[in-house]
Every structure is written in C-alpha cells, then in structure tokens.
C-alpha cells in the first residue's frame, strides 16, 4: 500500500495513530492520576520487542515445528553462505547476521499458513501486554514510594537504562543497536499496521473516555490533587496508582506494536526518549491534561505542524549556508519547544481544558433533589 | 499518646477517651496540639508512642484509608479540597465503596450506575444543607474561604455509617448564623445516626450549647476534661488562654 495525500503519507498516519495510543495512555497516568511517567519510551518499546526479538524467534519456532524440512534446508544454506554454525532456525532468526536473510522466508511461511499467522499474532499481542504489565509493576514499585520529581527522574533513567544500555548493547535480546526484523503478519505490512493502529486507537479512546467519566476517573483525579485527603476518604492511593500504571503501560506497548509493524526493520534506538516520551508529553501539554479529546487534538496539531516544517523548511533553506541548513533541520524541534513554552505561559490548561467526570447528567440529578 | 517534632513535644502523654455516641469538644490555645492529635488519630501522622483504639480495636498501625473504612472520618482545618473536581464531585468522592472505582469496572456503567446516582443525589442534598448548592459546578479555586470551609464540612458529613467524625474547626470563617446551623446539623447526625463527634473549635460561645463533653489541651497536654461548662470555667483553662 502507498497512501500519499499532499505532503502526508501512510507512515506519517501510522505514526500519528501510535501517538494517539501513547498520548492517551500517558493522559491516564499524568493527566488524570498525576503520575509523571517520563519512561514511556520503555513501555512503547516492549511492544516492539514482542514483535522483534521475541516475535521473530517465535515465528521461527512455528516454522521449524510445522515445516521442519524447509527449515533445516534454510539453516544449511545459511551455514554454508555465512560460514556459521546455526543449529536451528530460531537461533538464526535471533542472530544479527542471519536475521535479515531468514525473516522474509519466515514471513512467506506465515502468509501461507493463515491459522498459524493469526495464532502467532494473538500470542504476540498477549506477550506485548504481559511484558508491559511486568515492566509497569516494576515501575510502580518506585511510583508508590517516591515523590513526583524523583519519580519522574527515576522513570526516565530506568527507561534509558533498559532501552539504550541493556537492549542496545546486548545482541541476544533484540539484535543490539540494529534491531532484529520484526515478524510481519500480512504481506502489506503497512496496511496491516494502519488498520491495527486505527482499531486500537479507537478502542483506547473509548476506554479512556469511559474511564475518565466514571467514578474511577474521579478517584484518579482526587489522588492526583491531594493524596492525603484521598487516603483520609478511604482510597488506597498506592493501589490506585499501581492499577493505572499497569493499564497505561499495556496500552503504551500496543503503540509500539503498531509502529513496529509499519517499520519492521526499525533500530532499537528508534524507541528513544525524545520520540516516545517527550513528544507525547508535549502533545498532552498542548492539547490539555486530563482531557482525552485534548490528547488527540495535541497530537494532530503538533504532527501536522511538524510535517509542514520538515517538508517546506529544508526546501527553503536549500542553497543557503550550512548554518542555515543546520537550523532548518532542527527547526521542528525548536518550534515544538517554543510551542510548549507559549502554551504553558498563555494557556496552561491546554487547548481543551479538563472537565468534570460526567458519570451521568449532573444537572438532571441536581434538578431532582430540588 | 506521644508525638515529637524534633525537640518540640507536640503531644506529651495525651490520654483521651472520647465518649461513644456523644459530641466531644476539644479546645485549647493555638499550638496546644489539637490538630496534631487529629492527624494522629486519623493516621496522617504516626505517633512516637501510644495507641489509638477505635471501638475496642487497635488501629495504630493502619493506614489512613484503612481507618476510614473502619468508620473514622475527618475533615481538615485548612481545607484540603480536590482542586480539579467541582463542588459536587468533591462531596460525592467522600462516599466510599463505589463499585465503579476500578480500571475495568469503571467502564461498565451498569455496575455502578445505581450507586453513583444515590451518591450524587446525597451529595446534592448535603451541599444544599451547607448552602453551597448554587456553587455545585465551581472548582475550589473559584470559592471564597468561607465557602471552601462549608464544602469541607459537607464532605465530612457524606460518608456512610461513620463511627466517629473528627471535625477540625468546622465553623472558622463561617458567619454565626450558619455556624449555628452547622452545629445543629452535627447534633442531628449525632442524635439520629448515633455518630460520635470530636470537634475542635475556637468559637466556644457557639459550640458550647451543642456538645456533651469537653477536653482542654495546652502545651501538648490535657489540662481538663468533663462537662463543657465546667471545663470552660476551669481556672487552668482560663489561664492557658489568657496567660498564654
């Protein structure tokens, strides 16, 4: 598939959808519950890893099991070609040298066996959610004990440590810096990612809206505003935070899965703090904290603006001095920063400010008690 | 009960028994340890020594939310309202046990609709009583100091079946007519629902007509207790207020 409309493409659209998902999940934590999660990149990356390092090996395992003849033939050819000594297809699929050669064969195998393909997709979806929940549990261990600023710094460094150091430096986990090619589920992987992203975004939006307008939404905001008072009125603040972090982490990981399906060869450092932590924060601040529609508006405004700048400014800078071209290359980041400052100064509540939890028609209830 | 803040003895072997089903007044000059005591009873602070027994059960090691669930309700002298919640929500929140307070159950409206409806109705009635009904959709930042105080009082009258309610200066900053009404309401709740109250109050002229028992504190110690009139006229109490 190749969608192009004006200066926007399908990959841009998929990135926007992924951002919807991450920003909505960040909104549940930061906007509603006041948990300053500066480690979003890590949770997003869990979805990518589920399809990359874990997914491609699982797919190889499927192929090895259901098509042993072709699998061993493939391994033999690889061994003679690369002068290696792989014992299994799983081992080859997980190695940095052979991964890119084996992956297309594995894709073809999956496309030819739809039942296995669907099963694998469901398994990877579950792995994504499971990994994110586990990471969320680790993160919430800190979240229950630290004050806001310390928690923000801790989550940021935790995310950096896991993605930039552990995953980026260990070849066996996700192929090191280059990253392993992720498993693909459909020949037109971008179409698949687009549909997956659209469906998940929609479901997450509905979920977030329902939760925000439920008694839980009210409790989350109470915990955010004054944890002592929330505790005095019987709410287990630690438990509330734990639940929110777990569910938000799972949602964020889905964004990683969507994104990696659009770009199966993405490098490990694609999942860095600027793109998957700071940008979602910027979207949320711009759009309005504790407002799900605000989160969507924030993503759209920012991403459209960014695309314009990235598309037109380099054209305008072409032929000028190196300094100007350099400035043009970084202009979108400068504008993002400037926009955050302006919003914080002139409209700290964001484009769409927070609204009461509309559990039901409050006017009507009030009218009835007259 | 003992609580020290550094070298300051905020509570110096305070021993208090709050009579069940009665309204007890706690008085004392500023800095005598009344609010510290409230914070310790409700679990916001941990005592350095001593025990808190609620209805025969030792609750000293329980967290604030666990004490609330045992029937211990309090309000705050300086209102601690939820700034992002409107008046009606602030009051509705004070009722615990909504089945919709989960990350999954929250999305299932059928499970919590009835409870929520009752809660909102009761919250509306409570703010009608405290005369802030017309402010139902305002956030705390839009309220005056007195209105915030009324909201804080409304919140502490909201929970189901409390055993004891701790009120820290419920009528400070409220006009005298309304102050009387608040005490009237406290007495109504006390008489009808057999709820025990411990009320810290500086406006003794108003409070004394509504309470059954009184404690007086000074410098972290209990200096007198008994019938309200007797405590107010106790020379040690008068001296602590005047002599400082």
Coordinates of C-alpha atoms in Angstrom, one line a residue:
Chain A
X1 CA 0.0 0.0 0.0
X2 CA 1.1 3.5 -0.7
X3 CA -1.1 6.3 0.5
X4 CA 0.0 9.8 -0.3
X5 CA -2.1 12.9 0.2
X6 CA -0.5 16.2 -0.3
X7 CA 2.6 16.0 2.0
X8 CA 1.2 13.3 4.2
X9 CA 1.9 9.6 3.8
X10 CA 0.8 6.3 5.3
X11 CA 3.9 6.1 7.5
X12 CA 3.1 9.5 8.9
X13 CA -0.5 8.4 9.5
X14 CA 0.6 5.3 11.3
X15 CA 3.0 7.3 13.5
X16 CA 0.1 9.6 14.3
X17 CA -2.1 6.7 15.3
X18 CA 0.7 5.3 17.5
X19 CA 1.0 8.7 19.1
X20 CA -2.7 8.7 19.8
X21 CA -2.3 5.5 21.7
X22 CA 0.7 6.6 23.7
X23 CA -0.6 10.0 24.5
X24 CA -4.0 8.7 25.7
X25 CA -2.2 6.2 27.9
X26 CA 0.1 9.0 29.3
X27 CA -3.0 11.1 29.9
X28 CA -4.4 8.3 32.1
X29 CA -1.2 8.4 34.2
X30 CA -0.1 12.1 34.1
X31 CA -3.3 13.9 33.2
X32 CA -5.8 12.0 35.4
X33 CA -3.7 10.5 38.2
X34 CA -0.7 12.8 38.4
X35 CA 1.9 10.1 37.8
X36 CA 4.8 11.8 36.0
X37 CA 5.8 8.9 33.7
X38 CA 8.9 10.0 31.9
X39 CA 9.7 6.5 31.0
X40 CA 7.1 6.0 28.3
X41 CA 9.7 5.0 25.7
X42 CA 10.4 1.9 27.6
X43 CA 6.8 0.7 27.7
X44 CA 6.4 1.5 24.0
X45 CA 9.5 -0.5 23.3
X46 CA 8.0 -3.5 25.0
X47 CA 5.5 -3.8 22.2
X48 CA 8.3 -3.5 19.6
X49 CA 10.4 -6.1 21.3
X50 CA 7.5 -8.5 21.5
X51 CA 7.3 -8.4 17.7
X52 CA 11.1 -8.1 17.1
X53 CA 13.3 -10.2 19.4
X54 CA 10.6 -12.3 20.7
X55 CA 8.2 -12.4 17.8
X56 CA 10.6 -13.4 15.1
X57 CA 12.0 -16.2 17.2
X58 CA 8.5 -17.4 18.0
X59 CA 7.7 -17.3 14.3
X60 CA 10.8 -19.3 13.5
X61 CA 9.8 -21.8 16.1
X62 CA 6.4 -22.2 14.4
X63 CA 8.1 -22.7 11.1
X64 CA 10.6 -25.1 12.5
X65 CA 7.8 -27.1 14.0
X66 CA 5.4 -27.2 11.1
X67 CA 7.8 -27.2 8.3
X68 CA 10.9 -28.9 9.6
X69 CA 12.2 -29.9 6.1
X70 CA 12.3 -26.4 4.6
X71 CA 13.6 -25.0 7.9
X72 CA 16.6 -27.3 8.1
X73 CA 17.3 -26.7 4.4
X74 CA 17.2 -22.9 5.1
X75 CA 19.6 -23.3 8.0
X76 CA 22.0 -25.4 6.0
X77 CA 22.1 -22.9 3.2
X78 CA 22.7 -20.1 5.7
X79 CA 25.5 -22.0 7.3
X80 CA 27.3 -22.5 4.1
X81 CA 26.6 -19.0 2.9
X82 CA 27.7 -17.2 6.1
X83 CA 30.2 -19.7 7.3
X84 CA 28.3 -20.0 10.5
X85 CA 27.1 -23.0 12.5
X86 CA 23.4 -22.3 13.4
X87 CA 21.7 -25.3 15.0
X88 CA 18.2 -24.2 14.4
X89 CA 16.1 -21.7 12.6
X90 CA 15.2 -20.0 15.9
X91 CA 18.9 -19.4 16.5
X92 CA 19.4 -18.0 13.0
X93 CA 16.3 -15.7 13.3
X94 CA 17.7 -14.3 16.5
X95 CA 21.2 -13.6 15.3
X96 CA 22.2 -10.2 14.0
X97 CA 23.9 -11.7 10.8
X98 CA 21.2 -14.1 9.7
X99 CA 18.0 -12.3 10.9
X100 CA 17.6 -10.2 7.7
X101 CA 18.1 -13.1 5.5
X102 CA 15.8 -15.5 7.3
X103 CA 13.0 -13.0 8.1
X104 CA 11.4 -12.9 4.5
X105 CA 11.3 -16.7 4.4
X106 CA 9.5 -16.7 7.8
X107 CA 7.1 -14.1 6.6
X108 CA 6.3 -16.2 3.5
X109 CA 5.7 -19.2 5.6
X110 CA 3.3 -17.3 7.9
X111 CA 1.4 -15.8 4.9
X112 CA 0.9 -19.3 3.5
X113 CA -0.5 -20.6 6.9
X114 CA -3.2 -18.1 7.9
X115 CA -4.3 -20.1 11.0
X116 CA -0.7 -20.1 12.4
X117 CA -0.3 -16.5 11.4
X118 CA -3.4 -15.4 13.4
X119 CA -2.4 -17.6 16.3
X120 CA 1.0 -16.0 16.4
X121 CA -0.5 -12.6 16.2
X122 CA -2.7 -13.3 19.3
X123 CA 0.3 -14.8 21.1
X124 CA 2.4 -11.7 20.4
X125 CA -0.4 -9.4 21.4
X126 CA -0.5 -11.2 24.7
X127 CA 3.3 -11.1 25.1
X128 CA 3.1 -7.4 24.5
X129 CA 0.5 -6.9 27.2
X130 CA 2.3 -9.2 29.6
X131 CA 5.8 -7.6 29.1
X132 CA 4.3 -4.1 29.6
X133 CA 2.4 -5.2 32.7
X134 CA 5.5 -6.7 34.2
X135 CA 7.5 -3.5 33.5
X136 CA 4.6 -1.5 34.9
X137 CA 4.8 -3.5 38.0
X138 CA 8.5 -2.8 38.4
X139 CA 7.9 0.9 37.7
X140 CA 5.0 1.2 40.1
X141 CA 7.2 -0.3 42.9
X142 CA 9.0 3.0 42.7
X143 CA 5.9 5.1 42.0
X144 CA 4.4 4.1 45.3
X145 CA 7.3 5.3 47.3
X146 CA 8.8 8.4 45.6
X147 CA 7.6 12.0 45.4
X148 CA 6.8 13.3 42.0
X149 CA 10.0 14.9 40.8
X150 CA 12.1 11.9 42.0
X151 CA 9.8 9.5 40.3
X152 CA 10.0 11.4 37.0
X153 CA 13.8 11.3 37.1
X154 CA 13.8 7.6 38.1
X155 CA 11.4 6.5 35.4
X156 CA 13.4 8.4 32.8
X157 CA 16.6 6.8 33.8
X158 CA 15.1 3.4 34.1
X159 CA 13.8 3.7 30.6
X160 CA 17.2 4.9 29.3
X161 CA 18.9 2.1 31.2
X162 CA 16.8 -0.7 29.8
X163 CA 16.4 0.5 26.2
X164 CA 19.7 2.4 25.5
X165 CA 22.0 0.3 27.6
X166 CA 20.7 -3.1 28.1
X167 CA 18.8 -3.7 24.8
X168 CA 21.1 -1.6 22.7
X169 CA 24.2 -3.3 23.9
X170 CA 23.1 -6.9 24.1
X171 CA 22.8 -8.6 20.8
X172 CA 20.9 -11.6 22.1
X173 CA 17.9 -9.7 23.2
X174 CA 16.9 -7.6 20.2
X175 CA 19.8 -7.7 17.9
X176 CA 21.7 -4.9 19.5
X177 CA 21.6 -1.4 18.0
X178 CA 20.4 -2.5 14.6
X179 CA 17.5 -4.4 16.0
X180 CA 16.0 -7.7 14.7
X181 CA 13.5 -7.6 11.9
X182 CA 10.0 -7.9 13.4
X183 CA 7.6 -10.6 12.5
X184 CA 5.1 -9.5 9.8
X185 CA 1.5 -10.8 9.8
X186 CA 0.3 -9.6 6.4
X187 CA 2.0 -9.2 3.0
X188 CA 1.1 -5.5 3.0
X189 CA 2.5 -4.7 6.4
X190 CA 1.8 -1.0 6.4
X191 CA -1.9 -1.6 5.6
X192 CA -1.9 -4.1 8.5
X193 CA -0.3 -1.5 10.8
X194 CA -2.7 1.2 9.7
X195 CA -5.8 -0.9 10.4
X196 CA -4.3 -2.2 13.7
X197 CA -3.4 1.3 14.7
X198 CA -6.9 2.7 13.8
X199 CA -8.7 -0.1 15.6
X200 CA -6.5 0.2 18.8
X201 CA -6.7 4.0 18.8
X202 CA -10.4 3.9 18.6
X203 CA -10.7 1.3 21.4
X204 CA -8.3 3.0 23.6
X205 CA -10.1 6.3 23.1
X206 CA -13.4 4.8 24.0
X207 CA -11.8 3.1 27.0
X208 CA -10.2 6.3 28.2
X209 CA -13.4 8.3 27.8
X210 CA -15.4 5.8 29.7
X211 CA -12.9 5.5 32.5
X212 CA -12.5 9.3 32.7
X213 CA -16.2 9.7 33.0
X214 CA -16.6 7.0 35.6
X215 CA -16.2 7.0 39.4
X216 CA -12.7 5.7 38.8
X217 CA -11.9 8.9 36.8
X218 CA -13.0 11.0 39.8
X219 CA -10.8 8.9 42.1
X220 CA -7.8 9.2 39.9
X221 CA -8.1 13.0 39.8
X222 CA -8.6 13.1 43.6
X223 CA -5.4 11.1 44.1
X224 CA -3.7 13.5 41.7
X225 CA -4.9 16.6 43.5
X226 CA -4.4 15.6 47.2
X227 CA -3.2 12.1 48.1
X228 CA -3.5 12.7 51.8
X229 CA -7.1 13.7 51.5
X230 CA -7.8 10.8 49.1
X231 CA -6.4 8.5 51.7
X232 CA -8.4 10.1 54.5
X233 CA -11.6 9.4 52.5
X234 CA -10.8 5.7 52.3
X235 CA -8.9 5.4 49.0
X236 CA -5.9 3.2 48.7
X237 CA -3.6 5.7 46.9
X238 CA -0.8 3.2 46.2
X239 CA -3.2 0.6 44.8
X240 CA -4.9 3.3 42.6
X241 CA -1.5 4.3 41.1
X242 CA -0.5 0.7 40.6
X243 CA -3.6 -0.1 38.6
X244 CA -3.3 3.0 36.5
X245 CA 0.4 2.4 35.7
X246 CA -0.3 -1.2 34.8
X247 CA -3.1 -0.5 32.4
X248 CA -1.4 2.5 30.9
X249 CA 1.8 0.6 30.3
X250 CA -0.1 -2.1 28.5
X251 CA -1.8 0.5 26.3
X252 CA 1.5 2.2 25.5
X253 CA 3.1 -1.1 24.5
X254 CA 0.3 -1.5 21.9
X255 CA 1.6 1.7 20.2
X256 CA 5.0 0.1 19.9
X257 CA 3.5 -3.0 18.3
X258 CA 1.6 -0.8 15.8
X259 CA 4.7 1.2 14.9
X260 CA 7.0 -1.8 14.5
X261 CA 4.5 -3.4 12.1
X262 CA 4.8 -0.4 9.9
X263 CA 8.6 -0.4 10.2
X264 CA 9.7 -3.9 11.0
X265 CA 13.3 -3.1 10.5
X266 CA 13.4 -0.2 13.0
X267 CA 16.5 0.1 15.1
X268 CA 16.4 -0.3 18.8
X269 CA 17.1 3.4 19.4
X270 CA 14.1 4.3 17.4
X271 CA 12.4 3.9 20.8
X272 CA 14.2 6.8 22.4
X273 CA 13.1 9.3 25.0
X274 CA 12.6 12.2 22.6
X275 CA 10.3 10.5 20.2
X276 CA 8.3 8.3 22.6
X277 CA 8.5 10.2 25.9
X278 CA 9.0 13.9 25.4
X279 CA 6.8 14.2 22.3
X280 CA 3.8 12.6 23.9
X281 CA 4.3 14.9 26.9
X282 CA 4.4 17.8 24.5
X283 CA 1.2 16.7 22.8
X284 CA -0.6 16.3 26.1
X285 CA 0.5 19.7 27.5
X286 CA -0.6 21.3 24.2
X287 CA -3.9 19.5 24.0
X288 CA -4.9 19.6 27.6
X289 CA -4.2 17.3 30.5
X290 CA -7.0 15.1 31.8
X291 CA -8.9 15.5 28.6
X292 CA -8.8 12.7 26.1
X293 CA -10.0 14.8 23.2
X294 CA -7.3 17.3 24.1
X295 CA -4.7 14.5 23.8
X296 CA -6.0 13.8 20.3
X297 CA -6.0 17.4 19.3
X298 CA -2.5 17.8 20.7
X299 CA -1.1 15.0 18.6
X300 CA -2.8 16.3 15.4
X301 CA -1.8 19.9 15.8
X302 CA 1.8 19.1 16.6
X303 CA 2.2 16.4 14.0
X304 CA 0.7 18.4 11.1
X305 CA 2.8 21.4 12.1
X306 CA 5.9 19.3 12.3
X307 CA 5.3 17.8 8.9
X308 CA 4.9 21.2 7.3
X309 CA 8.1 22.4 8.9
X310 CA 10.0 19.3 8.0
X311 CA 8.7 19.4 4.4
X312 CA 8.9 23.0 3.4
X313 CA 11.7 24.5 5.5
X314 CA 14.5 22.4 4.1
X315 CA 13.4 23.3 0.6
X316 CA 13.6 27.0 1.6
X317 CA 16.9 26.5 3.2
X318 CA 18.4 24.7 0.2
X319 CA 21.3 26.6 -1.4
X320 CA 21.8 28.7 1.7
X321 CA 24.8 28.5 4.1
X322 CA 25.5 25.3 6.1
X323 CA 24.4 27.1 9.3
X324 CA 21.0 27.9 7.9
X325 CA 20.6 24.4 6.6
X326 CA 21.5 23.1 10.1
X327 CA 19.0 25.4 11.7
X328 CA 16.3 24.2 9.2
X329 CA 17.0 20.6 10.1
X330 CA 16.4 21.3 13.8
X331 CA 13.7 23.8 13.3
X332 CA 10.8 21.5 14.0
X333 CA 12.3 20.6 17.4
X334 CA 12.8 24.3 18.1
X335 CA 9.2 25.0 17.2
X336 CA 8.0 22.2 19.4
X337 CA 9.9 23.6 22.3
X338 CA 8.7 27.1 21.7
X339 CA 5.1 26.0 21.4
X340 CA 5.3 24.2 24.7
X341 CA 6.6 27.4 26.4
X342 CA 3.9 29.5 24.7
X343 CA 1.1 27.1 25.8
X344 CA 2.4 26.9 29.3
X345 CA 2.5 30.7 29.5
X346 CA -0.7 31.7 27.9
X347 CA -2.9 28.6 28.3
X348 CA -1.5 26.3 31.0
X349 CA -4.7 24.2 30.9
X350 CA -4.1 23.3 27.2
X351 CA -6.3 23.8 24.2
X352 CA -9.1 21.7 25.7
X353 CA -9.1 22.0 29.5
X354 CA -10.2 19.4 32.0
X355 CA -13.9 18.8 32.5
X356 CA -15.8 17.2 35.4
X357 CA -16.2 13.4 35.3
X358 CA -19.6 13.1 33.6
X359 CA -20.7 9.9 35.2
X360 CA -24.2 11.0 34.5
X361 CA -26.2 14.1 33.7
X362 CA -25.3 16.2 36.7
X363 CA -27.8 18.9 36.0
X364 CA -30.6 16.4 36.0
X365 CA -29.5 14.8 39.3
X366 CA -29.4 18.3 40.8
X367 CA -32.8 19.2 39.5
X368 CA -34.3 16.1 41.0
X369 CA -33.1 17.0 44.5
X370 CA -34.8 20.4 44.5
Chain B
X1 CA -0.1 9.3 73.1
X2 CA 3.3 10.9 72.4
X3 CA 4.4 12.9 69.3
X4 CA 7.6 14.9 69.0
X5 CA 8.6 17.2 66.1
X6 CA 12.3 17.4 66.7
X7 CA 12.7 18.9 70.2
X8 CA 9.1 20.1 70.3
X9 CA 6.8 17.9 72.3
X10 CA 3.6 18.3 70.3
X11 CA 1.8 15.7 72.3
X12 CA 3.1 14.9 75.7
X13 CA 1.4 11.7 77.1
X14 CA -2.0 12.6 76.0
X15 CA -4.7 10.2 77.1
X16 CA -8.2 10.7 75.9
X17 CA -11.3 8.7 75.9
X18 CA -14.0 10.0 73.6
X19 CA -17.4 9.0 74.8
X20 CA -19.3 6.9 72.3
X21 CA -22.4 8.5 70.7
X22 CA -21.6 11.9 72.2
X23 CA -20.3 15.1 70.8
X24 CA -17.0 16.0 72.4
X25 CA -15.4 19.4 72.2
X26 CA -11.7 19.8 72.1
X27 CA -10.4 23.3 73.0
X28 CA -7.0 24.8 73.6
X29 CA -4.9 27.8 72.6
X30 CA -3.0 27.8 69.3
X31 CA -0.2 25.3 69.2
X32 CA -1.6 23.2 72.1
X33 CA -1.5 20.1 69.9
X34 CA -5.2 19.8 68.8
X35 CA -4.6 19.4 65.1
X36 CA -1.6 17.1 65.7
X37 CA -3.9 14.9 67.7
X38 CA -6.4 14.9 64.9
X39 CA -3.7 14.0 62.4
X40 CA -2.5 11.1 64.6
X41 CA -6.0 9.8 65.2
X42 CA -6.8 9.8 61.5
X43 CA -3.4 8.3 60.6
X44 CA -1.8 11.2 58.7
X45 CA 1.0 11.2 61.3
X46 CA 2.3 8.2 63.1
X47 CA 2.7 8.6 66.9
X48 CA 6.1 8.1 68.6
X49 CA 4.4 6.1 71.3
X50 CA 0.9 5.2 72.3
X51 CA -2.1 3.5 70.8
X52 CA -5.4 4.5 69.1
X53 CA -8.3 2.3 70.0
X54 CA -11.4 2.6 67.8
X55 CA -14.4 0.8 69.1
X56 CA -12.2 -1.7 71.0
X57 CA -9.9 -2.3 68.1
X58 CA -6.2 -1.1 67.9
X59 CA -5.9 0.9 64.7
X60 CA -2.5 2.4 65.5
X61 CA -0.8 0.6 62.6
X62 CA -3.4 1.1 60.0
X63 CA -3.1 3.5 57.1
X64 CA -5.5 6.4 56.7
X65 CA -7.6 4.7 54.2
X66 CA -8.0 1.6 56.4
X67 CA -9.0 3.7 59.3
X68 CA -11.6 5.4 57.2
X69 CA -13.0 2.0 56.2
X70 CA -13.3 1.2 59.9
X71 CA -15.5 4.2 60.3
X72 CA -13.2 7.0 61.1
X73 CA -13.9 10.2 59.2
X74 CA -12.2 13.6 59.5
X75 CA -12.1 17.0 57.9
X76 CA -9.3 19.4 57.7
X77 CA -8.9 22.7 59.4
X78 CA -7.3 24.2 56.3
X79 CA -9.5 22.8 53.6
X80 CA -7.7 20.1 51.5
X81 CA -10.1 20.1 48.6
X82 CA -9.5 18.4 45.2
X83 CA -8.7 21.3 43.0
X84 CA -9.6 19.6 39.8
X85 CA -13.0 18.5 41.0
X86 CA -16.1 20.6 41.1
X87 CA -18.0 21.1 44.4
X88 CA -20.5 18.3 43.7
X89 CA -17.7 15.8 42.9
X90 CA -15.7 16.8 45.9
X91 CA -18.6 15.9 48.1
X92 CA -19.6 12.8 46.1
X93 CA -16.0 11.5 46.4
X94 CA -16.3 11.4 50.2
X95 CA -18.7 8.4 49.9
X96 CA -16.6 5.2 49.6
X97 CA -17.5 1.9 48.1
X98 CA -18.5 2.8 44.6
X99 CA -18.3 -0.4 42.5
X100 CA -17.1 1.7 39.5
X101 CA -13.8 2.5 41.1
X102 CA -11.7 0.1 39.1
X103 CA -9.8 0.3 35.8
X104 CA -12.1 -2.3 34.4
X105 CA -15.3 -1.9 36.4
X106 CA -15.2 1.8 35.8
X107 CA -16.0 1.2 32.1
X108 CA -19.1 -0.9 33.0
X109 CA -21.7 1.7 33.7
X110 CA -24.4 -0.8 34.5
X111 CA -22.4 -2.0 37.5
X112 CA -22.1 1.4 39.2
X113 CA -25.0 3.5 37.9
X114 CA -27.3 3.0 40.9
X115 CA -24.7 3.6 43.5
X116 CA -23.4 6.7 41.6
X117 CA -26.9 8.0 41.3
X118 CA -27.6 7.7 45.0
X119 CA -24.2 9.2 45.8
X120 CA -24.8 12.3 43.6
X121 CA -28.2 12.8 45.0
X122 CA -27.0 12.7 48.5
X123 CA -24.1 15.0 47.6
X124 CA -26.6 17.4 46.2
X125 CA -28.6 17.3 49.4
X126 CA -25.6 17.8 51.5
X127 CA -24.4 20.9 49.6
X128 CA -28.0 22.2 49.8
X129 CA -27.8 21.9 53.5
X130 CA -24.4 23.7 53.7
X131 CA -25.8 26.4 51.5
X132 CA -23.3 26.0 48.6
X133 CA -25.7 24.3 46.2
X134 CA -25.5 27.3 43.8
X135 CA -21.8 26.6 43.6
X136 CA -22.2 23.0 42.6
X137 CA -20.2 23.2 39.4
X138 CA -17.5 25.5 40.6
X139 CA -13.9 24.4 41.3
X140 CA -12.4 25.1 44.7
X141 CA -10.3 27.9 43.2
X142 CA -13.5 29.8 42.4
X143 CA -14.8 29.6 46.0
X144 CA -14.2 32.0 48.9
X145 CA -12.5 30.9 52.1
X146 CA -15.8 30.5 53.9
X147 CA -17.4 28.6 51.0
X148 CA -14.4 26.2 50.9
X149 CA -14.9 25.6 54.6
X150 CA -18.6 24.7 54.0
X151 CA -17.5 22.4 51.3
X152 CA -15.0 20.8 53.7
X153 CA -17.8 20.3 56.2
X154 CA -20.2 18.9 53.6
X155 CA -17.5 16.3 52.7
X156 CA -17.2 15.0 56.2
X157 CA -21.0 14.6 56.5
X158 CA -21.1 12.5 53.4
X159 CA -19.7 9.1 54.3
X160 CA -21.9 6.1 55.0
X161 CA -22.2 4.9 58.6
X162 CA -19.2 6.6 60.2
X163 CA -18.4 5.6 63.8
X164 CA -16.6 8.8 64.6
X165 CA -16.2 12.1 62.8
X166 CA -13.3 14.4 63.7
X167 CA -14.1 18.0 62.9
X168 CA -11.2 20.4 63.0
X169 CA -12.7 23.9 63.4
X170 CA -15.8 23.4 61.2
X171 CA -17.1 26.9 61.6
X172 CA -14.0 29.1 61.4
X173 CA -14.6 31.8 58.7
X174 CA -18.3 31.0 58.6
X175 CA -20.9 33.5 59.6
X176 CA -22.5 33.0 63.1
X177 CA -26.0 32.0 61.7
X178 CA -24.5 29.3 59.5
X179 CA -22.1 28.3 62.3
X180 CA -25.1 27.5 64.5
X181 CA -26.7 25.6 61.7
X182 CA -23.6 23.5 61.2
X183 CA -23.6 22.6 64.9
X184 CA -27.3 21.9 64.6
X185 CA -26.6 19.5 61.8
X186 CA -23.7 17.9 63.7
X187 CA -26.2 17.3 66.5
X188 CA -28.8 15.9 64.2
X189 CA -26.4 13.4 62.7
X190 CA -25.2 12.6 66.2
X191 CA -28.7 12.0 67.6
X192 CA -30.3 10.3 64.6
X193 CA -27.4 8.1 63.4
X194 CA -25.6 7.7 66.8
X195 CA -22.4 9.1 65.3
X196 CA -19.7 10.1 67.7
X197 CA -18.1 13.5 67.1
X198 CA -14.8 15.1 68.2
X199 CA -14.9 18.8 67.4
X200 CA -12.1 21.2 67.7
X201 CA -13.5 24.7 67.9
X202 CA -12.3 28.1 68.9
X203 CA -15.8 29.7 68.9
X204 CA -16.7 28.4 72.3
X205 CA -19.8 30.6 72.6
X206 CA -21.4 28.8 69.7
X207 CA -20.1 25.3 70.3
X208 CA -20.8 25.0 74.0
X209 CA -24.6 24.8 73.5
X210 CA -24.3 21.7 71.3
X211 CA -21.7 19.5 72.9
X212 CA -21.9 16.8 75.6
X213 CA -18.4 16.6 76.8
X214 CA -15.2 18.7 76.6
X215 CA -11.4 18.3 76.7
X216 CA -9.0 21.2 77.1
X217 CA -5.4 21.0 76.0
X218 CA -2.3 23.2 76.5
X219 CA 1.3 22.6 75.6
X220 CA 0.6 19.1 74.3
X221 CA -1.1 18.0 77.5
X222 CA -4.7 17.5 78.5
X223 CA -5.3 20.0 81.3
X224 CA -9.0 19.5 82.0
X225 CA -12.0 17.4 80.9
X226 CA -15.6 16.9 81.9
X227 CA -18.9 18.8 81.5
X228 CA -18.4 21.6 78.9
X229 CA -19.4 24.4 81.2
X230 CA -17.1 23.1 84.0
X231 CA -14.2 22.8 81.6
X232 CA -14.7 26.3 80.2
X233 CA -14.7 27.7 83.7
X234 CA -11.8 25.7 84.9
X235 CA -9.1 28.2 86.1
X236 CA -6.3 26.3 84.4
X237 CA -8.2 26.6 81.1
X238 CA -8.8 30.3 81.5
X239 CA -5.2 30.8 82.4
X240 CA -3.9 28.9 79.4
X241 CA -6.0 31.1 77.1
X242 CA -5.2 34.4 78.8
X243 CA -1.7 33.7 80.2
X244 CA -0.5 32.0 77.1

